[in-house]
Coordinates of C-alpha atoms in Angstrom, one line a residue:
X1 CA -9.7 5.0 1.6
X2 CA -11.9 8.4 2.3
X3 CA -14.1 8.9 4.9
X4 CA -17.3 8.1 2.9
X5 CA -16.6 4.7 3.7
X6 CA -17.5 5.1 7.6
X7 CA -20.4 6.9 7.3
X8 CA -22.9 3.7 7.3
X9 CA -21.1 3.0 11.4
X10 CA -21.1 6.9 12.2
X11 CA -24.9 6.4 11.2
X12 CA -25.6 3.5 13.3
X13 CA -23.5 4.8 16.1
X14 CA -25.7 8.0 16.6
X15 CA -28.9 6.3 15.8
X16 CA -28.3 3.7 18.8
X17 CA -27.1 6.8 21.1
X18 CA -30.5 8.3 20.1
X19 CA -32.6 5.3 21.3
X20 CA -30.6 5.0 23.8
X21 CA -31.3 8.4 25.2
X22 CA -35.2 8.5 24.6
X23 CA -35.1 5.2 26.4
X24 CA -33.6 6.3 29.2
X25 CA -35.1 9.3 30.0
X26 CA -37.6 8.1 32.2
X27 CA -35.5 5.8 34.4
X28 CA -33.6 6.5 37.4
X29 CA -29.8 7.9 36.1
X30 CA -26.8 5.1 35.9
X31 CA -23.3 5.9 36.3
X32 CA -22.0 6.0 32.8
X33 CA -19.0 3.6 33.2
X34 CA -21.5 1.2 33.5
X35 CA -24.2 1.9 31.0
X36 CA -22.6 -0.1 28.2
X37 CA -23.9 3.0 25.6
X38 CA -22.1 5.7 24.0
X39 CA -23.0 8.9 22.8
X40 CA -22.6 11.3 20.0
X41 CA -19.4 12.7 22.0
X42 CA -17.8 9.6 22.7
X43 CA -14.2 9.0 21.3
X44 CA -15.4 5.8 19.0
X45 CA -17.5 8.0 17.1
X46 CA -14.9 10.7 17.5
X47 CA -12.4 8.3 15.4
X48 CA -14.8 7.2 12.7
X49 CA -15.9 11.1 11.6
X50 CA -11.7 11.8 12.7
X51 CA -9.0 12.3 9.9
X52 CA -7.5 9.0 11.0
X53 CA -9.5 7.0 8.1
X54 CA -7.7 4.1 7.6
X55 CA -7.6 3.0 11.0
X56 CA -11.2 3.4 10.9
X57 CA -11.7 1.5 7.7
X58 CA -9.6 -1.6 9.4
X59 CA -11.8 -0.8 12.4
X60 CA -14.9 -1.8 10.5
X61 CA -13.2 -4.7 8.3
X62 CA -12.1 -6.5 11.7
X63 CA -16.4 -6.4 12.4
X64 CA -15.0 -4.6 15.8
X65 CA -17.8 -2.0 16.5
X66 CA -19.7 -3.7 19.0
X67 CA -16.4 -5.0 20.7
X68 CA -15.5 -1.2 21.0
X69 CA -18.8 -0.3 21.9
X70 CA -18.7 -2.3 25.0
X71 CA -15.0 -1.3 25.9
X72 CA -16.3 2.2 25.7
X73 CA -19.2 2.0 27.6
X74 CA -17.5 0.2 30.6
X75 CA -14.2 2.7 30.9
X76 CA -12.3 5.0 29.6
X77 CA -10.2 4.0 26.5
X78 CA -6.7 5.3 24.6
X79 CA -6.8 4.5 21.2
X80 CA -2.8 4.9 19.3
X81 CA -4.1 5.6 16.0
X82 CA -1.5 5.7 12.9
X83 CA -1.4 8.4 10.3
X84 CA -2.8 7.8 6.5
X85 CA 0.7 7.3 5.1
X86 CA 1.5 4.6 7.6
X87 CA -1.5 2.7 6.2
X88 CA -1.2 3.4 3.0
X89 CA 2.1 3.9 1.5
X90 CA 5.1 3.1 4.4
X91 CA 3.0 -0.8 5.3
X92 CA 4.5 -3.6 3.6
X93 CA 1.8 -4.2 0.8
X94 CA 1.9 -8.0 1.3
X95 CA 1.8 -7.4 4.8
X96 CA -1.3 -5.6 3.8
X97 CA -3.1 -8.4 2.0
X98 CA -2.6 -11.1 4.5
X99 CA -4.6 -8.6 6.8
X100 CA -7.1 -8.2 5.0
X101 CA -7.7 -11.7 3.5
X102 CA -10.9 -13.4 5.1
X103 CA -9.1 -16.6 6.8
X104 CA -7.1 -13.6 8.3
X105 CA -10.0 -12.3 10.3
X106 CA -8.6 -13.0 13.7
X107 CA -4.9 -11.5 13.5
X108 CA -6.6 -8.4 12.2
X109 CA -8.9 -7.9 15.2
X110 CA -5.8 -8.7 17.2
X111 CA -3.8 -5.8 15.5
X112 CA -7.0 -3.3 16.3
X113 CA -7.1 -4.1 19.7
X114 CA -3.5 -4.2 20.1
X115 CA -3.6 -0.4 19.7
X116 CA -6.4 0.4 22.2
X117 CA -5.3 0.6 26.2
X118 CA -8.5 0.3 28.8
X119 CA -7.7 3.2 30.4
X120 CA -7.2 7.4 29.8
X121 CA -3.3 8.2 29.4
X122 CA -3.3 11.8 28.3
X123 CA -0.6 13.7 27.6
X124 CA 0.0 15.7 30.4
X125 CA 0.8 12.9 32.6
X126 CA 2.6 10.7 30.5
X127 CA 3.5 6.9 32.8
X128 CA 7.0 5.6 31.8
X129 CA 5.4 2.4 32.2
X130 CA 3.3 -1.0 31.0
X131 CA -0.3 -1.0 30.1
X132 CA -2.4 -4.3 29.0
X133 CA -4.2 -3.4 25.7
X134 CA -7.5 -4.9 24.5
X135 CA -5.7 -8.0 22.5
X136 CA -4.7 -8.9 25.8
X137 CA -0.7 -7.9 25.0
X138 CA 1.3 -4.9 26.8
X139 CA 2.3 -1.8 25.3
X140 CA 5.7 -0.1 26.7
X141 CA 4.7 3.7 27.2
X142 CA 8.5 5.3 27.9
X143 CA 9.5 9.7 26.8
X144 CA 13.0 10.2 26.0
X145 CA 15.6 13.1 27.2
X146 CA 13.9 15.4 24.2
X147 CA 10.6 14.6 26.2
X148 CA 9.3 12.9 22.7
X149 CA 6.7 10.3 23.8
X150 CA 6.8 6.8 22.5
X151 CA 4.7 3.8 22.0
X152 CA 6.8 0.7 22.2
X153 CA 8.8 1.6 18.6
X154 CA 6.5 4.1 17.8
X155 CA 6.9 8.2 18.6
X156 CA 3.6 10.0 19.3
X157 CA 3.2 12.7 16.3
X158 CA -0.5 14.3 17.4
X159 CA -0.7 13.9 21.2
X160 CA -4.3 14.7 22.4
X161 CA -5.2 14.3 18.9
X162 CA -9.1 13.9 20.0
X163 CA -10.4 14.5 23.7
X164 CA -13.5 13.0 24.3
X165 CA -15.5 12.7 28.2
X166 CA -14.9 8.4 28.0
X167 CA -10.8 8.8 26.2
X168 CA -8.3 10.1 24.3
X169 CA -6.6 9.2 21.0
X170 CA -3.1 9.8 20.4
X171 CA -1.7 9.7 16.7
X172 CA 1.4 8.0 15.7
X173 CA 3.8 7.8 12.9
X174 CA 4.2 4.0 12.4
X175 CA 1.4 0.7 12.9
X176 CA 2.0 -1.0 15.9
X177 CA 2.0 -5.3 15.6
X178 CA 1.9 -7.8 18.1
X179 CA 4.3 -10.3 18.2
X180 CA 1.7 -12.8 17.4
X181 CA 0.7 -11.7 14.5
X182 CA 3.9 -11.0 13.1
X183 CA 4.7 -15.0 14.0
X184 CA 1.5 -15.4 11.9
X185 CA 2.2 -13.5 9.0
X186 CA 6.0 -15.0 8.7
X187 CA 4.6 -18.6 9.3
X188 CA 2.1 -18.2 6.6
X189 CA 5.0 -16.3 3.9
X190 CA 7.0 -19.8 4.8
X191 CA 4.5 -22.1 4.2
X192 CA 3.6 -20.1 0.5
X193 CA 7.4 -19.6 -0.3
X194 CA 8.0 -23.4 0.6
X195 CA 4.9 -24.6 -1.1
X196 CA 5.6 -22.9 -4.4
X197 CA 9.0 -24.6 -4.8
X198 CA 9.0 -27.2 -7.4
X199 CA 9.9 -30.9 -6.9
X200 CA 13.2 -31.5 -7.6
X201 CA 15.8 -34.4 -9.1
X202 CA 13.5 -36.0 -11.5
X203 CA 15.4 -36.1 -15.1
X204 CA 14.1 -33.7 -17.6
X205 CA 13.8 -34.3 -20.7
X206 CA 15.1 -31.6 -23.5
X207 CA 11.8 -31.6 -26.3
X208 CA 13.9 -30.1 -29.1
X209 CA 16.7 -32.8 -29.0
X210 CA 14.8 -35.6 -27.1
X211 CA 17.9 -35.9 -24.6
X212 CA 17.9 -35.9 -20.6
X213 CA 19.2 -31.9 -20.1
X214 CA 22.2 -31.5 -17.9
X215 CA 21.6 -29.3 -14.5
X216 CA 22.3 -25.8 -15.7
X217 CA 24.4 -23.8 -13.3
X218 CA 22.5 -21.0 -11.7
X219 CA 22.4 -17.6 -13.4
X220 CA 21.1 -14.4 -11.2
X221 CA 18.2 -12.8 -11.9
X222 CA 18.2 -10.2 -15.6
X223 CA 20.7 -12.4 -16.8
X224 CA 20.6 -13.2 -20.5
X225 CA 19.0 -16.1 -21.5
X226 CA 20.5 -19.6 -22.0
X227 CA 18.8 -20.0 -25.7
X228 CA 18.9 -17.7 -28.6
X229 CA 16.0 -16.0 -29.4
X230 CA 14.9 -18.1 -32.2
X231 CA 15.1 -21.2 -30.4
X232 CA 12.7 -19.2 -28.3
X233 CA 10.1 -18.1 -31.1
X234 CA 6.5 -20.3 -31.5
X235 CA 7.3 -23.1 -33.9
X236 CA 5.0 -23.7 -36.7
X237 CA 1.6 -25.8 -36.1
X238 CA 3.9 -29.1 -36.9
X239 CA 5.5 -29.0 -33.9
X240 CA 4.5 -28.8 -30.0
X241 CA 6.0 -25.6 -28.4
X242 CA 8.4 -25.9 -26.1
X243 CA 9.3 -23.9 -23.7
X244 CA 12.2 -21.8 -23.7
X245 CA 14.1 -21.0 -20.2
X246 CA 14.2 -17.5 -18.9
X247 CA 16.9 -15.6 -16.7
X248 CA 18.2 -18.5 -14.8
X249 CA 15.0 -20.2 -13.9
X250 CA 11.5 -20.9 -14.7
X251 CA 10.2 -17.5 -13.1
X252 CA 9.3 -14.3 -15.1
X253 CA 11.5 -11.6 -14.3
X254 CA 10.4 -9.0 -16.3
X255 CA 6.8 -8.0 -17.0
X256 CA 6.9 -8.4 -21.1
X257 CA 3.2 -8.2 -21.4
X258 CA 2.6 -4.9 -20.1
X259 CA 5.9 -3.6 -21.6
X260 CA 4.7 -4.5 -25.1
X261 CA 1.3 -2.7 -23.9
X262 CA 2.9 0.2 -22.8
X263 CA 4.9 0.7 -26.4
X264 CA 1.6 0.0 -28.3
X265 CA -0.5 2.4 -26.5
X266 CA 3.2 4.7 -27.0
X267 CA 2.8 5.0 -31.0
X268 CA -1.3 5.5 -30.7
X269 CA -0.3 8.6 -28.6
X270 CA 2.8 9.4 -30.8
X271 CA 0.6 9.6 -33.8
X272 CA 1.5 8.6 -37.3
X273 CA 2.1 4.9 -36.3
X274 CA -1.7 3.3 -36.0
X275 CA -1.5 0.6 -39.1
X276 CA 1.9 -0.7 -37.0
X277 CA -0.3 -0.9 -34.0
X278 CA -3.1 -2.8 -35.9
X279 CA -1.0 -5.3 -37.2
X280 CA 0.5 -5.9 -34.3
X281 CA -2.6 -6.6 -32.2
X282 CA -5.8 -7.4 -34.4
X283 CA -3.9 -8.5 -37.8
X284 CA -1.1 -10.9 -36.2
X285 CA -0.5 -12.3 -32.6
X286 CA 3.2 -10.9 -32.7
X287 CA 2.4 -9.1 -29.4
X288 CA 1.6 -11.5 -27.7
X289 CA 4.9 -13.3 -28.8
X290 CA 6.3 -10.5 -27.8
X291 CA 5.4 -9.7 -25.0
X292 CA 6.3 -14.0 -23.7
X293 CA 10.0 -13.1 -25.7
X294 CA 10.4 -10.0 -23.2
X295 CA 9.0 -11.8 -20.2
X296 CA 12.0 -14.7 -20.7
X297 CA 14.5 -12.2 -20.6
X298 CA 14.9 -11.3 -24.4
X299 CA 15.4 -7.8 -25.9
X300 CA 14.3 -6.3 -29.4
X301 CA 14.0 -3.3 -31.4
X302 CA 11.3 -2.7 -33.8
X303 CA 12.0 -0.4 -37.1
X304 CA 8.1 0.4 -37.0
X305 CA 7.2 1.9 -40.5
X306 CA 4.6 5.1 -40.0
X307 CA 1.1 4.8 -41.4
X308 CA 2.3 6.8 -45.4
X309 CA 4.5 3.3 -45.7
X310 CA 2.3 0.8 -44.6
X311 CA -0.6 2.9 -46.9
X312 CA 1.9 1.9 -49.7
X313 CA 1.7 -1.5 -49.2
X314 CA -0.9 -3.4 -51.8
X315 CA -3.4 -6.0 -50.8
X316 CA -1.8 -8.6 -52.5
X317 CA 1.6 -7.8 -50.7
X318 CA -0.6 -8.4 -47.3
X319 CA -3.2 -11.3 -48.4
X320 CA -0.5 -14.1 -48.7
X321 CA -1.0 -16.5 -46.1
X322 CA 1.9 -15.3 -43.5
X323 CA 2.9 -12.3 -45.2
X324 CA 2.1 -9.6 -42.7
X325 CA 4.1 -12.2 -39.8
X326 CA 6.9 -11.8 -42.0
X327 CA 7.0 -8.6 -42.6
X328 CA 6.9 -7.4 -39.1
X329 CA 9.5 -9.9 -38.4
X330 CA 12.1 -8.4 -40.9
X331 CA 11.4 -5.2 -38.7
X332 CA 12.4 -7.2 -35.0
X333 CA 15.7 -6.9 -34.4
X334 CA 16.9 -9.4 -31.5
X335 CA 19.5 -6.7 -30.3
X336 CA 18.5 -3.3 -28.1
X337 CA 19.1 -0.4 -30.3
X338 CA 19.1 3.2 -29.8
X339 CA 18.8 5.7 -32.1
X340 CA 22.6 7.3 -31.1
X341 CA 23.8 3.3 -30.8
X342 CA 22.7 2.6 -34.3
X343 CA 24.6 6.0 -35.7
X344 CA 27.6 6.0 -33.9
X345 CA 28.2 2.2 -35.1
X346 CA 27.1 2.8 -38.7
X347 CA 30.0 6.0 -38.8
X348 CA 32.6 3.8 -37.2
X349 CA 32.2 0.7 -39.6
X350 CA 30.1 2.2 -42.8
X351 CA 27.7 -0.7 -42.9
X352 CA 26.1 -2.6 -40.0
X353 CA 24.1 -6.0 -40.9
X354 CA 21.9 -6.3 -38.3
X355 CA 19.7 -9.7 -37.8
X356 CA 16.0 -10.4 -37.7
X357 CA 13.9 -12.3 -36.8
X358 CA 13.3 -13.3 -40.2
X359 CA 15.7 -16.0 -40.5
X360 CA 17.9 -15.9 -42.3
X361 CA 17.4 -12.5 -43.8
X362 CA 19.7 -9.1 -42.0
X363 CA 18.8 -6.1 -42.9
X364 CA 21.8 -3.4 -43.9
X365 CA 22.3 -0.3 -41.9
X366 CA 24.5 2.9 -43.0
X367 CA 24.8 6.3 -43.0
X368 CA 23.0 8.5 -44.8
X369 CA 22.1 12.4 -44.7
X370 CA 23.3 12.3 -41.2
X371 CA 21.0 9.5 -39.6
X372 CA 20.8 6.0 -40.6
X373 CA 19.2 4.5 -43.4
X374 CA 18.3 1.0 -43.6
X375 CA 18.4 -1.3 -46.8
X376 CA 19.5 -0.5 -50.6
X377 CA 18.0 1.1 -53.6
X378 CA 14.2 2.3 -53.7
X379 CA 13.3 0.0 -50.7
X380 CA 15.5 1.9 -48.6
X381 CA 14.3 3.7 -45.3
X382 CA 15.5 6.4 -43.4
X383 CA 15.3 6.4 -39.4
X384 CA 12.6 9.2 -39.0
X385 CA 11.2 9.1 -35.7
X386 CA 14.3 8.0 -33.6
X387 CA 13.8 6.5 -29.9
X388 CA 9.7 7.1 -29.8
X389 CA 9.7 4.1 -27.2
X390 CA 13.2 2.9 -24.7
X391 CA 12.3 0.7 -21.6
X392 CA 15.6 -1.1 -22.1
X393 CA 14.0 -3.8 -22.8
X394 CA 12.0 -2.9 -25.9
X395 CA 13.3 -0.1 -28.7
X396 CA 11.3 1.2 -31.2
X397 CA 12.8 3.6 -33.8
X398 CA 10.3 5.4 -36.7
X399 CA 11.2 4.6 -40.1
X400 CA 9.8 6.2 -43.2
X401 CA 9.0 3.3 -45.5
X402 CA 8.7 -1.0 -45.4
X403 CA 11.7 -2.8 -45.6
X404 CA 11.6 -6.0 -47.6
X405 CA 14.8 -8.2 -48.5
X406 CA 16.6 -8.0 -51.0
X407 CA 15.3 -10.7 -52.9
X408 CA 12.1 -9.9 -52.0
X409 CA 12.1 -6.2 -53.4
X410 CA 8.5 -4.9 -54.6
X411 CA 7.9 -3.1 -58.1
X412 CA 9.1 0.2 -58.3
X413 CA 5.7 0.8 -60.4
X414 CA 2.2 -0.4 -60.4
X415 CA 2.2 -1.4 -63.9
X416 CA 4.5 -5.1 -64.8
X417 CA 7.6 -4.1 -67.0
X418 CA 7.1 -4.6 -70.6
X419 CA 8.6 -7.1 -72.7
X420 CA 10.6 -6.4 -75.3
X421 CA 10.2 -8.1 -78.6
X422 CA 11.4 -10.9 -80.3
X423 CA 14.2 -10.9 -82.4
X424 CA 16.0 -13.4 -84.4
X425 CA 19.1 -13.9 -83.9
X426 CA 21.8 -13.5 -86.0
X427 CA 24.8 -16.0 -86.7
X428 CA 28.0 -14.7 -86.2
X429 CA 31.1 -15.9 -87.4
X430 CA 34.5 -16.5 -85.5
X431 CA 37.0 -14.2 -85.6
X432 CA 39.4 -16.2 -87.5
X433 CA 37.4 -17.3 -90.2
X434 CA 36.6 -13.3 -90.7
X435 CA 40.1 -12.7 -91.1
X436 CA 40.7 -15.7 -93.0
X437 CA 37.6 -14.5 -96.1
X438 CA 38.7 -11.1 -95.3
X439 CA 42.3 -12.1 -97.0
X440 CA 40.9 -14.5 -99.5
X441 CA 38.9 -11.6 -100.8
X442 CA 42.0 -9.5 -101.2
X443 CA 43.0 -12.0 -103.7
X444 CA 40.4 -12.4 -105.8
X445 CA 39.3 -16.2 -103.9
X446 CA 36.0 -15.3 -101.8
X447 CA 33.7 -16.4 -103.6
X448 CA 34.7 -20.2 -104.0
X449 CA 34.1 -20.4 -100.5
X450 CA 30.5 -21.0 -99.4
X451 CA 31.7 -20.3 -95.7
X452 CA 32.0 -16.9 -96.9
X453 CA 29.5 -16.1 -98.4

């Protein structure tokens, strides 16, 4: 919030002093606590051109110029104003937004006023005492054994801060709020926390097996999730979706969507990976599905081929209806895989079958060359780019070329095998009746036998 903001009220503020000067010129001089007017050196214009910006953002959001104005103009004032970081970063950010919500108009005016006293405290003469503010509530001024000066809670950081002719502002290292609207704020966090709570006892209904479920015990939040992935995946158009429990309850507890976001904008910047990107986002819907899998607690790792394997690929291998889904889904693996997990296990047990989620297909894992190559023969790929993208959620490890299964294997050349040609075959005896003419010839007898012949 800079101090561009205030410059419309600092404007207004010194035009009215103006006018108010050129009209009073001519009349018979008033004593100034009872003018009602302000000048360019007053303290309220002080604190909208001061460093103290927030404070005077909130002063203009609570519509409290003119109500200061007045306060002003009939005594001197002592305004507690809190640093920047108070208001920006230490303030509860929910705290925050119920301030500055429009059906929130009046606790925010009372929070304002609650930091301005009528009356000059300076420094110097610091009261150990009680002073009525402008919200009508007390403040409790008190200075310690280490003569540090306090506001109710609150220690006074920049004393004399700003030292104007009609008051004084004091900064401070925390907001003060009045016990009112603190009563406000938790009645109104009740009422939402209460209100978003879900009817309870009615019998549910389980979609995939049509039975009433039984009252799952309660699981803490990052849990793992009650169903298996798959049972979590979109069904086909056949069937309606249903939806699949996350951690424990209903509620999201992980933010897949922007996860999935984050480790698609990851390969653009990596380079080398924008066909996997493509497919993911304009070609299929798999992030989104994603990104819902990860939101219900579930974890995956992508083998994401670069862009020289998916350039391999032919147009027919990618025009099938369904064939780039299942493609990408041979590369999802429901587990979360490092690059150093995935090598460590394929040196201990030679070959890991991990599963997809391309039921019911796995896809073979082993060592090879000193990293970890995935599937057999000419289809095989090597992890090339290891750990590009690890949230602990989501893994995505670079591989060198498209994995198909093994039934599924494409030409190792563009043009089809050849067929050999046709021959006819040839009858062929037994062994025994070989033997047998082979003797019958020894004698002189082969050729009375037809068989033989």
């Amino acid at each position: 919030m800079g101090s561009s903001i205030n410059g419309g009220a600092l404007l207004f503020l010194l035009l009215l002093a103006a006018i108010s000067a050129s009209s009073t010129s001519a009349l018979p001089e008033k004593p100034t606590n009872t003018s009602g007017q302000i000048n360019s050196n007053s303290v309220l214009v002080a604190l909208l051109d001061s460093h103290y910006t927030e404070l005077a953002e909130l002063v203009e959001k609570a519509l409290l110029l003119h109500t200061l104005e007045d306060a002003v103009g009939a005594h001197n004032v002592t305004i507690f104003a809190p640093r920047n970081e108070a208001l920006e970063r230490d303030l509860d950010p929910e705290f925050k937004r119920f301030l500055l919500e429009p059906g929130n108009l009046k606790s925010l005016q009372t929070l304002i006023l609650f930091h301005v006293v009528p009356a000059r405290i300076s420094s110097h003469s610091w009261p150990s005492s009680r002073h009525r503010t402008l919200a009508n509530d007390h403040l409790h001024l008190s200075a310690d054994k280490d003569s540090v000066k306090k506001v109710d809670l609150a220690a006074i950081v920049h004393p004399d801060a700003v030292v104007r002719p009609d008051g004084v502002i004091h900064g401070i290292e925390r907001l003060l709020v009045p016990r009112s609207v603190q009563e406000d704020f938790n009645r109104r966090r009740s009422l939402a926390s209460i209100s978003a709570v879900l009817p309870t006892g009615a019998p549910e209904v389980d979609p995939r097996t049509h039975r009433l479920k039984k009252p799952a015990s309660p699981a803490p939040a990052g849990s793992p999730p009650a169903l298996p992935i798959y049972d979590a995946m979109a069904p086909g158009p056949s069937i309606a979706p249903a939806p699949a429990p996350g951690p424990g309850s209903g509620k999201h507890h992980f933010d897949g969507h922007s996860q999935v976001k984050d480790f698609i904008q990851t390969l653009l910047l990596y380079g080398g990976y924008n066909e996997m990107a493509d497919i993911l986002v304009n070609l299929t819907s798999l992030a989104t599905e994603m990104g819902r899998l990860v939101s219900e607690g579930y974890v995956l790792t992508v083998l994401a081929p670069n862009d020289e394997a998916m350039g391999r690929l032919t147009a027919e291998q990618l025009s099938e209806p369904g064939a780039p889904e299942q493609i990408m889904y041979y590369h999802l693996i429901p587990e979360y895989q490092t690059e150093e997990s995935m090598y460590n296990a394929v040196r201990r047990f030679g070959r890991v079958r991990y599963d997809t989620l391309r039921v019911p297909h796995k896809v073979v894992g082993r060592e090879a060359d000193g990293s970890v190559k995935f599937g057999q023969g000419e289809g095989s790929a090597y992890l090339f780019d290891p750990d590009i993208y690890t949230d602990g959620r989501i893994s995505v490890q670079g591989i060198d070329n498209v994995l198909f299964p093994p039934d599924e294997e494409p030409p190792t050349s563009s043009q089809p095998p050849r067929k050999p040609h046709a021959q006819q075959p040839k009858p062929r005896r037994g062994k025994l009746m070989e033997v047998a003419c082979h003797m019958l010839g020894a004698f002189g007898q082969r050729s009375h036998f037809t068989s033989c012949q």
